[in-house]
Tab-separated table of C-alpha atoms in Angstrom:
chain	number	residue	atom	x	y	z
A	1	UNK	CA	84.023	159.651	48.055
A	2	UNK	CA	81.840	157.178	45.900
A	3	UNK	CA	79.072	155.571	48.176
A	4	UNK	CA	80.256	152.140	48.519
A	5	UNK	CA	76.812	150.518	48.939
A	6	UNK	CA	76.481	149.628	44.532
A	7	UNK	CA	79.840	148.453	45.204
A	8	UNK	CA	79.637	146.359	47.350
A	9	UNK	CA	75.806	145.176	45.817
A	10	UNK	CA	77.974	143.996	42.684
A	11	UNK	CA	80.612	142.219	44.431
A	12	UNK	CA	77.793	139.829	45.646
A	13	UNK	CA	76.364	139.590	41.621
A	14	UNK	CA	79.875	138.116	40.830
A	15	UNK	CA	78.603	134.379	41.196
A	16	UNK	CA	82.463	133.646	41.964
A	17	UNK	CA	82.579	135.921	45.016
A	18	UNK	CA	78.999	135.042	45.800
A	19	UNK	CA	80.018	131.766	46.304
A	20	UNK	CA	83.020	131.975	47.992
A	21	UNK	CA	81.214	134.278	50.554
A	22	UNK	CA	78.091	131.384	51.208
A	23	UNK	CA	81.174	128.990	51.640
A	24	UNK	CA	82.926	131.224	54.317
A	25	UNK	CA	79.771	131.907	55.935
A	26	UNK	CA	78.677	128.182	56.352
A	27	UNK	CA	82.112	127.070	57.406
A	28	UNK	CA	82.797	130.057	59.509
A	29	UNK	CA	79.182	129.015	61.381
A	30	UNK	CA	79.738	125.008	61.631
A	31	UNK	CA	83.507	126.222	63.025
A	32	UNK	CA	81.966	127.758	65.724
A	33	UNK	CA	78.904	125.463	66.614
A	34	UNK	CA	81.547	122.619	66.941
A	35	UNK	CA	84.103	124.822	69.268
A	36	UNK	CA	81.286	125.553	71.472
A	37	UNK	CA	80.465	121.929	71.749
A	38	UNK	CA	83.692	120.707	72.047
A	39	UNK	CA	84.713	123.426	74.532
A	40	UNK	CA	81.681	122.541	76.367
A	41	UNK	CA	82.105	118.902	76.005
A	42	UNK	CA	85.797	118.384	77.541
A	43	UNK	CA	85.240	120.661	79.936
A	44	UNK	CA	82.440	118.394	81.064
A	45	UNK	CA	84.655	115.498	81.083
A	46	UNK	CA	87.818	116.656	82.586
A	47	UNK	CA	86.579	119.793	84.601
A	48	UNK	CA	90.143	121.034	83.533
A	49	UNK	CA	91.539	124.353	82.686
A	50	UNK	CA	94.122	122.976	81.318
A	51	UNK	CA	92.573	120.500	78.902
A	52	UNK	CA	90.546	123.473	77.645
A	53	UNK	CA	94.352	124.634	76.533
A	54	UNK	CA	95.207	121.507	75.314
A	55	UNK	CA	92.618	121.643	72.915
A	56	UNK	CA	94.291	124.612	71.273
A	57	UNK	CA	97.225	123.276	71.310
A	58	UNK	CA	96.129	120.441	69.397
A	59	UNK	CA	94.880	122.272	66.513
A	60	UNK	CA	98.276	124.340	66.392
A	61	UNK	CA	100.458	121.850	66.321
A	62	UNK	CA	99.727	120.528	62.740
A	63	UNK	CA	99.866	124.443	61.796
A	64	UNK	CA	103.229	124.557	63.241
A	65	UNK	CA	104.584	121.330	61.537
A	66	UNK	CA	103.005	121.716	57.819
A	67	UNK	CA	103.628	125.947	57.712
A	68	UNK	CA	106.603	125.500	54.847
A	69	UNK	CA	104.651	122.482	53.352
A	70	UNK	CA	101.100	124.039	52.720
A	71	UNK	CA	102.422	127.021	51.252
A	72	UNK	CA	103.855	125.205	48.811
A	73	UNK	CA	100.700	123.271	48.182
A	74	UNK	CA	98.501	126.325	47.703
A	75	UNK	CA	101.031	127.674	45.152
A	76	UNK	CA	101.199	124.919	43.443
A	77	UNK	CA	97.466	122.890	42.802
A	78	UNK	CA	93.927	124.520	42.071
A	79	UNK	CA	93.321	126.488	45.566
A	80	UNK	CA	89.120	125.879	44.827
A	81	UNK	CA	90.113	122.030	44.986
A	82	UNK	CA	92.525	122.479	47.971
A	83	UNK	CA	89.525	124.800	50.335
A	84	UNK	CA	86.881	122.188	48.936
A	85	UNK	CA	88.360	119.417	49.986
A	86	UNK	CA	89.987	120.207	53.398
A	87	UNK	CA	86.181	121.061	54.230
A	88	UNK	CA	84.834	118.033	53.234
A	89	UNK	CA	87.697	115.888	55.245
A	90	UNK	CA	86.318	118.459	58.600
A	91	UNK	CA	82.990	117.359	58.002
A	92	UNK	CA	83.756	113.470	57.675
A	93	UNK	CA	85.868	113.899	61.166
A	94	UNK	CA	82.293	116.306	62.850
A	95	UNK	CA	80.443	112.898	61.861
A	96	UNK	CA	83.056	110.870	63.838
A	97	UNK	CA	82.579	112.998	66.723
A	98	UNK	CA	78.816	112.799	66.200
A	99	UNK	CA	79.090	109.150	65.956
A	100	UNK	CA	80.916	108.928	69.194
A	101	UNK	CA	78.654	110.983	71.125
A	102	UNK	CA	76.242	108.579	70.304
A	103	UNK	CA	77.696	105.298	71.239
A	104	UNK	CA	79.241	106.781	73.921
A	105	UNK	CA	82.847	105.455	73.327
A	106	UNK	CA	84.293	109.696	72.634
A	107	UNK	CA	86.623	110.087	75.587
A	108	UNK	CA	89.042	112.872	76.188
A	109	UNK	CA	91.837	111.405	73.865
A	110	UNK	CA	89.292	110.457	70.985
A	111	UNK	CA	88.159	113.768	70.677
A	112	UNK	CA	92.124	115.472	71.194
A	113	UNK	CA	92.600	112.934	67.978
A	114	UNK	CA	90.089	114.505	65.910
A	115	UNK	CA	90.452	118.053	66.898
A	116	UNK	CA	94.332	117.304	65.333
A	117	UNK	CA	92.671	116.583	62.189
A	118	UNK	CA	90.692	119.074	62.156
A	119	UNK	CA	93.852	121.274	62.654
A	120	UNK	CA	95.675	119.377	59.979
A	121	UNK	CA	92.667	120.120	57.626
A	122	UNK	CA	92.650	124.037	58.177
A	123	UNK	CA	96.347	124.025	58.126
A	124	UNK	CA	95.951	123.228	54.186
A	125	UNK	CA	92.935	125.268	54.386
A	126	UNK	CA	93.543	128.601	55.506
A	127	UNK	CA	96.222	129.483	52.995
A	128	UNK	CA	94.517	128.312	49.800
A	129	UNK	CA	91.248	130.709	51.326
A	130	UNK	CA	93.321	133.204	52.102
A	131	UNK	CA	95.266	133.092	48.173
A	132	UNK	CA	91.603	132.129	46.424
A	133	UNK	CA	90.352	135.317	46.979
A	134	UNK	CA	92.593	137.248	45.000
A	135	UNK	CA	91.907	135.445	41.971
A	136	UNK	CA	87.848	136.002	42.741
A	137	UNK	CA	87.890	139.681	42.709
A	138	UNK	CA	89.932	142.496	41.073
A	139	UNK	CA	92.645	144.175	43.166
A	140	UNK	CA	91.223	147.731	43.857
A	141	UNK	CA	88.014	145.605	45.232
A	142	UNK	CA	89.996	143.700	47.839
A	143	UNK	CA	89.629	146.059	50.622
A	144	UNK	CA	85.949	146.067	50.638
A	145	UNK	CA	85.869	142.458	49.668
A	146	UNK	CA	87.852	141.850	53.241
A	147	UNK	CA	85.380	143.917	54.955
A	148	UNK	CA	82.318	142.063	53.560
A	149	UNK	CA	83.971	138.915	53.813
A	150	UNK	CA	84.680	139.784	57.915
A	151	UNK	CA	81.263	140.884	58.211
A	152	UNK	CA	79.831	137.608	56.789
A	153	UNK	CA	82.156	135.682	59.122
A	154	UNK	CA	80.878	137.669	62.061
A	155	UNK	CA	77.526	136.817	60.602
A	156	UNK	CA	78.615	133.118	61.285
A	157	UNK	CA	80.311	133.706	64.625
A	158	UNK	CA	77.240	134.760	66.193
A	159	UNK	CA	74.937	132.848	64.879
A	160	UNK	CA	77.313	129.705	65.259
A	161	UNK	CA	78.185	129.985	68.932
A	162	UNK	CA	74.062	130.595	69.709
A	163	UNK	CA	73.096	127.693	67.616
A	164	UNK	CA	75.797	125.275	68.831
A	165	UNK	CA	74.667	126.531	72.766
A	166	UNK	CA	71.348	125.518	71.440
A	167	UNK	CA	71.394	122.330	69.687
A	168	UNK	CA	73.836	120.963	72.975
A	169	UNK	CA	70.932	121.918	75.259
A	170	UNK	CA	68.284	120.137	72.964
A	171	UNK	CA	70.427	117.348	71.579
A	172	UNK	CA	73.470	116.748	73.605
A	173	UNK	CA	76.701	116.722	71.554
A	174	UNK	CA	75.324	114.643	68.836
A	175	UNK	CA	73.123	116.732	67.474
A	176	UNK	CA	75.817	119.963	67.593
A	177	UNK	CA	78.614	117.721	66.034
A	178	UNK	CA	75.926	116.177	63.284
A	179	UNK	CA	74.673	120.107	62.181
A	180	UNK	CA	77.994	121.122	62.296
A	181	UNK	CA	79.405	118.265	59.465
A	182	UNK	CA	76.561	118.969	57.135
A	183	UNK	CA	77.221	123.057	57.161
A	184	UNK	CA	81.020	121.687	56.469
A	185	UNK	CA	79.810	119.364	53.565
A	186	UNK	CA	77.750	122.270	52.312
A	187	UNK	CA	80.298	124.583	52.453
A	188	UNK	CA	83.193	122.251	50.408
A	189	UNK	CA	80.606	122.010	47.900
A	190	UNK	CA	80.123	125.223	47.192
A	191	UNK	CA	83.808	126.470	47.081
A	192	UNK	CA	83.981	123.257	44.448
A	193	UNK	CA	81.259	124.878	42.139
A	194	UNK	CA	83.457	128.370	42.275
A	195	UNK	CA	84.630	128.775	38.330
A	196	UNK	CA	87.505	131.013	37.871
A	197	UNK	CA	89.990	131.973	35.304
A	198	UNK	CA	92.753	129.387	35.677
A	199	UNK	CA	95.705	130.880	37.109
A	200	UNK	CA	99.841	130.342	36.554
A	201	UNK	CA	100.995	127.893	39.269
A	202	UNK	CA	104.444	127.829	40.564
A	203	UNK	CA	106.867	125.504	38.580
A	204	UNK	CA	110.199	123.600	39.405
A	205	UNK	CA	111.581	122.142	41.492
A	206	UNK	CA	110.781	122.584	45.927
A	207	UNK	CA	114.435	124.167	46.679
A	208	UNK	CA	115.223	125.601	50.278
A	209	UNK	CA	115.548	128.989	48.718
A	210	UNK	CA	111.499	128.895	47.782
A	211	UNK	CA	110.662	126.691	50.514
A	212	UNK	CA	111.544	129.550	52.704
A	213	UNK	CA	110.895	132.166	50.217
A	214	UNK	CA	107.089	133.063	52.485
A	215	UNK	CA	109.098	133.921	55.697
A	216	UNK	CA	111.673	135.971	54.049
A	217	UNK	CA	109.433	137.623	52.100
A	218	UNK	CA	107.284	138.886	55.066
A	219	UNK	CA	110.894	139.599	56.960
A	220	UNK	CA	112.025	141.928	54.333
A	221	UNK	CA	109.210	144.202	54.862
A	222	UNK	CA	108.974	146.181	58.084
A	223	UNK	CA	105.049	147.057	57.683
A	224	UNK	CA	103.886	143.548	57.018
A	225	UNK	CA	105.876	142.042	59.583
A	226	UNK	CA	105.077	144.696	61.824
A	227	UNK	CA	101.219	144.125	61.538
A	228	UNK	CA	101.366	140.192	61.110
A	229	UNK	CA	103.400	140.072	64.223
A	230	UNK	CA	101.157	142.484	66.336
A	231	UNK	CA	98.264	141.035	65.597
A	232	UNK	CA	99.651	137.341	66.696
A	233	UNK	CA	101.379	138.839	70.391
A	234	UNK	CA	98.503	140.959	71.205
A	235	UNK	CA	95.688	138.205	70.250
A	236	UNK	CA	98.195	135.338	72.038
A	237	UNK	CA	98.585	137.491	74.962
A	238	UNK	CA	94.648	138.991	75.250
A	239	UNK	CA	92.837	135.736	73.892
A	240	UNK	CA	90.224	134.649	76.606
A	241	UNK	CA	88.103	132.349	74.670
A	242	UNK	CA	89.538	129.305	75.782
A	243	UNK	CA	88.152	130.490	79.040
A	244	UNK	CA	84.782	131.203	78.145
A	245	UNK	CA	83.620	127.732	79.215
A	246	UNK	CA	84.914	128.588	83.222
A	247	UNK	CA	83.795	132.065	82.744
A	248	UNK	CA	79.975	130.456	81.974
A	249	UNK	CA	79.835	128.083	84.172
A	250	UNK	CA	81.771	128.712	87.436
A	251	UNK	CA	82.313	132.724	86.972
A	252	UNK	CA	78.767	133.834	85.594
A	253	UNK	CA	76.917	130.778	86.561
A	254	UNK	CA	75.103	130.145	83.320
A	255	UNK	CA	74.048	127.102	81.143
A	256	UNK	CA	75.327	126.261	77.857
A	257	UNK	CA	73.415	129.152	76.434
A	258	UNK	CA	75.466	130.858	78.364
A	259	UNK	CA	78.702	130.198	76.736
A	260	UNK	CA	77.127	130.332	73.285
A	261	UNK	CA	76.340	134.202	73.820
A	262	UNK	CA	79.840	134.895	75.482
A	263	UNK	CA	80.806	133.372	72.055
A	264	UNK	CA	78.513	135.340	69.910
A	265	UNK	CA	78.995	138.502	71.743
A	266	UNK	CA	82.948	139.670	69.769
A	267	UNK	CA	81.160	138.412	66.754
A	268	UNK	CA	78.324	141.156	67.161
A	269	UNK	CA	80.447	143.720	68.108
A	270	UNK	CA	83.082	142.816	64.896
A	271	UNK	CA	80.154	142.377	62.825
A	272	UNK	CA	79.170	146.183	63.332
A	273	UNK	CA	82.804	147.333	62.259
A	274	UNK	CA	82.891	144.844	59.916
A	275	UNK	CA	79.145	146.742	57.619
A	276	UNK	CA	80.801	149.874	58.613
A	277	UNK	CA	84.175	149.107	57.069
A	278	UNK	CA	82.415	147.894	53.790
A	279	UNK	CA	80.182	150.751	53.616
A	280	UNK	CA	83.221	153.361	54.593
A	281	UNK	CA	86.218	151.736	53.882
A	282	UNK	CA	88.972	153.626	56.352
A	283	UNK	CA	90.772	156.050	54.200
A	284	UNK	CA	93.427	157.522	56.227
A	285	UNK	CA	95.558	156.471	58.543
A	286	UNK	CA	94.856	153.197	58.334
A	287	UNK	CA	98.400	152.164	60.458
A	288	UNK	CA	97.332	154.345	63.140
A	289	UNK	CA	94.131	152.783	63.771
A	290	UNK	CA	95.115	149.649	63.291
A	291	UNK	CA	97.287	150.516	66.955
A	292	UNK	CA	94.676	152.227	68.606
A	293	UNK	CA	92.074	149.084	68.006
A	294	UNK	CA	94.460	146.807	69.494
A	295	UNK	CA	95.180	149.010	72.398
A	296	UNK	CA	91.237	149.025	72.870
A	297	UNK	CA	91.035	144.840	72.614
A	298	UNK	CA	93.557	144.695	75.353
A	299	UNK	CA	91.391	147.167	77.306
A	300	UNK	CA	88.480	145.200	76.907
A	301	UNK	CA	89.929	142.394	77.715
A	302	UNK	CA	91.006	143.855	81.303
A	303	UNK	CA	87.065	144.537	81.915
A	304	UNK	CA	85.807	141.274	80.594
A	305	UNK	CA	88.185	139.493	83.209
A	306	UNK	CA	86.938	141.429	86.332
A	307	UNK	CA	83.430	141.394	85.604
A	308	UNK	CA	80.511	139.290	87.529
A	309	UNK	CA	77.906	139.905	85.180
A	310	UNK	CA	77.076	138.575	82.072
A	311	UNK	CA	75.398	141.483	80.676
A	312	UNK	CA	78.981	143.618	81.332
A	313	UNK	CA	80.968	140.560	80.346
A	314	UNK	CA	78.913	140.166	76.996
A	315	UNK	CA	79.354	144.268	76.504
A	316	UNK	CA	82.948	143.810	76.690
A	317	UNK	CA	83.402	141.345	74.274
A	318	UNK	CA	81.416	142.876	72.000
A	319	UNK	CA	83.854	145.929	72.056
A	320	UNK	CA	86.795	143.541	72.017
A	321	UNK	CA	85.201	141.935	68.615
A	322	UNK	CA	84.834	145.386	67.286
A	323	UNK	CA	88.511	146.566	68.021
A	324	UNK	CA	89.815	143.329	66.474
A	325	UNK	CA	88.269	143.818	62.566
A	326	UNK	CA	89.990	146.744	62.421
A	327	UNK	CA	93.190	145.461	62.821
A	328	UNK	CA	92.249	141.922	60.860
A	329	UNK	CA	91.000	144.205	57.861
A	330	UNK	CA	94.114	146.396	58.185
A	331	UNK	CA	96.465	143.150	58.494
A	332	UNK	CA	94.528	140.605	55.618
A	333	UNK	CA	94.582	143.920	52.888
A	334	UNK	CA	98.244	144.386	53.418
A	335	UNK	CA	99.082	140.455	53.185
A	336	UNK	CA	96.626	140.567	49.529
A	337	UNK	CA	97.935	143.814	48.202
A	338	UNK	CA	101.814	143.581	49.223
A	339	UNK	CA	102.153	140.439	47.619
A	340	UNK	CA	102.494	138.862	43.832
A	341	UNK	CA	99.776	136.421	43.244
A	342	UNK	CA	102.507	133.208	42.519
A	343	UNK	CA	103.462	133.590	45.809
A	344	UNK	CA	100.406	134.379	47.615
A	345	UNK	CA	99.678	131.176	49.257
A	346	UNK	CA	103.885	130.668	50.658
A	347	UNK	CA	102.811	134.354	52.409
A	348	UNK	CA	99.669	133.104	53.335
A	349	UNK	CA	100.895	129.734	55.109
A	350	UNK	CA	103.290	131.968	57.494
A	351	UNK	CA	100.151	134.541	57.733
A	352	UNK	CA	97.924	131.507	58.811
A	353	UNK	CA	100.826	130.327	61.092
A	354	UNK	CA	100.426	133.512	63.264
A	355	UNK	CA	97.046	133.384	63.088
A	356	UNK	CA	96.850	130.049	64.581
A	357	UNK	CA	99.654	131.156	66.852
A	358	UNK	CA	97.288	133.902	68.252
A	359	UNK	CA	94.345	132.205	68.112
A	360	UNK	CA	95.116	128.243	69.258
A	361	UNK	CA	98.389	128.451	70.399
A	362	UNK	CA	96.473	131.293	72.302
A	363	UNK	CA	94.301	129.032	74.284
A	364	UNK	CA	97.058	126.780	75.041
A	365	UNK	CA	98.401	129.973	76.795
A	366	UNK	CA	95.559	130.994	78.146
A	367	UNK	CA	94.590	127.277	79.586
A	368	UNK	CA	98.034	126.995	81.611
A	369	UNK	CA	98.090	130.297	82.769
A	370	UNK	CA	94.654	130.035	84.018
A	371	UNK	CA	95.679	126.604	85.585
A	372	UNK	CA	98.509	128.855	87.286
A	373	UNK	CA	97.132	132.251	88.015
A	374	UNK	CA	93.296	131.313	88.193
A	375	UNK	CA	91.085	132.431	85.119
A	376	UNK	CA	90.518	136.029	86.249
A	377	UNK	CA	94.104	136.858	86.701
A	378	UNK	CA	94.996	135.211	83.496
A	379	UNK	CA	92.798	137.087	81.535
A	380	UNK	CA	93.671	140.309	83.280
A	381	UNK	CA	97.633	139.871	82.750
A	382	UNK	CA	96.737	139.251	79.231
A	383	UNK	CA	94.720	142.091	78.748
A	384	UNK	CA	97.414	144.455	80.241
A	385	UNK	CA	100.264	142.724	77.982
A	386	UNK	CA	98.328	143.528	74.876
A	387	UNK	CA	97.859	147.133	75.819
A	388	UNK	CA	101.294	147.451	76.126
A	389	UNK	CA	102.646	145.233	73.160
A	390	UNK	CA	101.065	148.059	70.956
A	391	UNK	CA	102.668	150.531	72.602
A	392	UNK	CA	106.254	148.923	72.084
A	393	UNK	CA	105.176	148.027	68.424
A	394	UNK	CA	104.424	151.001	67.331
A	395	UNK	CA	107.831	152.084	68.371
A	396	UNK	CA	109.392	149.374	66.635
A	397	UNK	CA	107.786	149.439	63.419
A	398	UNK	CA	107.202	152.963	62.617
A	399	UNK	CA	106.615	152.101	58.623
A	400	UNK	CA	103.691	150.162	60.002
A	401	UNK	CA	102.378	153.057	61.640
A	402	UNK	CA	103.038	155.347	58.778
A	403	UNK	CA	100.685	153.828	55.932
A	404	UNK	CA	98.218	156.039	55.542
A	405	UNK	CA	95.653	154.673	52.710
A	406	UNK	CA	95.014	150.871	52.121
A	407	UNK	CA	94.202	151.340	48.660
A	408	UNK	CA	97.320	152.535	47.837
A	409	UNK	CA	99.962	149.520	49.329
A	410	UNK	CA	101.223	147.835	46.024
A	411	UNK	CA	104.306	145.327	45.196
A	412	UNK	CA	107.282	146.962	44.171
A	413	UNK	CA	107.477	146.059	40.107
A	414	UNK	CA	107.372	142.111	39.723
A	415	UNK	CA	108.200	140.820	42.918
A	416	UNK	CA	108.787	137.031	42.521
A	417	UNK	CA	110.175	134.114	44.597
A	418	UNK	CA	113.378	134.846	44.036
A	419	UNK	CA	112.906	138.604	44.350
A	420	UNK	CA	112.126	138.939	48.000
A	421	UNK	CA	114.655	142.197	49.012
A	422	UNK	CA	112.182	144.763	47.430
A	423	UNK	CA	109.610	146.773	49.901
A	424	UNK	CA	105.982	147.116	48.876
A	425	UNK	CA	105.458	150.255	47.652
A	426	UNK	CA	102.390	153.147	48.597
A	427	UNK	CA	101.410	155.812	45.758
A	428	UNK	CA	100.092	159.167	47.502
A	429	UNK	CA	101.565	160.988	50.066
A	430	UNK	CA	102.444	159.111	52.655
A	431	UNK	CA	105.655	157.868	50.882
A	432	UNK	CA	106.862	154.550	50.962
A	433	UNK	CA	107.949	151.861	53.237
């Protein structure tokens, strides 16, 4: 096999995909200094399990309303344009909750109201990032680019959490919020200065057929429904980090440092799989492991809830982060390769939907069942219900579980809007789906 290292050394000499990875890496990190900070803050306010869920279900909601809408969107404007300036709107709404902090009128429902916006922003967002990078690199790089792109993120996520966990201790909300709006400014600017080829944009008329066409498209393909799907129920179910806030301070008795290295700690451990993945892309069996990583997040789930010490607690997570890039790598390159570029950002919207889904809709979950059950036994249930979802989908989507080789997942001929009944297609010998 070719050593991926020069590979991966001239993706980042491409000033296109050098770009969009200093974007993703300064939004990914501003992301997660202003969770911690908001996490941190309500929970200060309301002392509320609940409210911690309410959170996510505030930034899920727009996701949920604006799915068939943003898709649309991305296939349809300059996707640069779209990523730039849904960042730029995030970073005018951190300054409001900077601002607020400050003059001390951000209450509970203030920041609820901006956290919706910021929901409403990544709702256009996370489509149009998702469809941009296709048009940044060539196909047969997208694998690796994934992986590098992950590992930046990770990059991000633990830096983000430890800086946010920081700046609150030193400067009180203000100062987290304020950092957090500039890295978003910085980031929509870059993404704006990204110069690509211009690509074909979808034409006519918004019709039912194509306002749908995303859904079906992912529908009529056992694989990529299969791993979309997983990846949302096991994350929904096994998702504790609405929780870390109780875990810090009532469970582990820690500060707000604390929290930010429960927060770092998944990003560490994805951030691992993440340089190992770009340096040795998996080459086999790719659907298998993609089931056995998600078996082993729901495991570590199930030790991070019983544990009493942060050191175990942290250890845990950092296996859970590790377990969940391989099945985000697995999931993303299928999404890219499976699908025509005109359509890319209609698949991406219902992607992003079960993304959200698992992640925000997630702590929604995980806030009321923690409100019901207590935080241990919530995270526990959730770690045992992930274990077993895999089990269960690798019954029920055995095409999923067959692809052997990322690399070789392709569309079948010219797969279009109106051309949804095809399956993607795999050259080697693992057959097709």
């Amino acid at each position: 096999m070719q050593d991926a290292a020069p590979s991966a050394t001239a993706l980042l000499r491409q000033a296109p995909f050098a770009l969009f990875l200093g974007s993703r890496i300064l939004s990914a990190a501003a992301l997660q200094v202003q969770v911690v900070a908001v996490g941190w803050q309500v929970y200060e306010l309301t002392d509320s399990a609940l409210a911690l869920g309410l959170v996510g279900l505030a930034q899920f909601l727009p996701m949920l309303l604006l799915t068939l809408v943003v898709g649309q969107v991305a296939d349809r404007v300059d996707r640069r344009l779209l990523v730039g300036i849904c960042r730029i709107v995030t970073a005018a709404g951190g300054l409001g909750l900077a601002w607020g902090s400050l003059s001390g009128w951000l209450d509970r429902d203030a920041i609820f109201a901006l956290v919706v916006l910021f929901g409403t922003a990544r709702a256009f967002e996370m489509p149009a990032q998702q469809a941009l990078i296709s048009g940044v690199v060539a196909a047969p790089d997208l694998p690796r680019a994934m992986a590098m792109g992950s590992s930046a993120n990770q990059v991000a996520t633990i830096c983000g959490p430890a800086l946010g966990g920081f700046l609150y201790a030193l400067g009180g909300a203000t100062a987290a919020y304020g950092v957090a709006a500039l890295a978003f400014l910085l980031a929509g600017l870059m993404v704006l200065a990204i110069r690509i080829p211009t690509r074909p944009k979808m034409r006519g008329k918004v019709t039912i057929e194509n306002l749908f066409s995303g859904i079906t498209f992912i529908w009529s393909r056992p694989a990529l429904l299969g791993a979309v799907s997983l990846d949302m129920v096991a994350v929904l179910l096994g998702g504790a980090a609405a929780l870390f806030p109780i875990y810090a301070k009532d469970i582990l008795q820690t500060g707000p440092w604390g929290l930010g290295l429960l927060r770092a700690s998944p990003a560490i451990g994805a951030l691992g799989m993440s340089l190992l993945l770009a340096w040795r892309p998996l080459s086999r069996h790719a659907g298998q492991r993609m089931f056995l990583a998600v078996m082993l997040f729901g495991l570590a789930t199930i030790v991070f809830g019983l544990s009493r010490s942060l050191v175990l607690s942290s250890a845990a997570l950092v296996v859970l982060g590790a377990a969940d890039v391989v099945s985000v790598v697995v999931r993303q390159s299928l999404v890219q390769l499976a699908t025509p570029d005109e359509m890319r950002g209609r698949v991406a919207a219902v992607n992003s939907l079960f993304i959200g889904t698992s992640n925000q809709l997630g702590e929604f979950e995980s806030g009321v069942a923690a409100a019901l059950l207590g935080p241990v036994a919530a995270v526990v249930l959730g770690g045992v219900g992930t274990v077993l979802v895999a089990i269960a989908w690798m019954r029920w989507f055995p095409a999923l579980r067959a692809i052997d080789r990322l690399e070789d997942v392709s569309p079948r001929g010219n797969a279009t809007a109106d051309d949804t009944e095809g399956q993607f297609t795999t050259r080697g010998n693992q057959g097709k789906d």
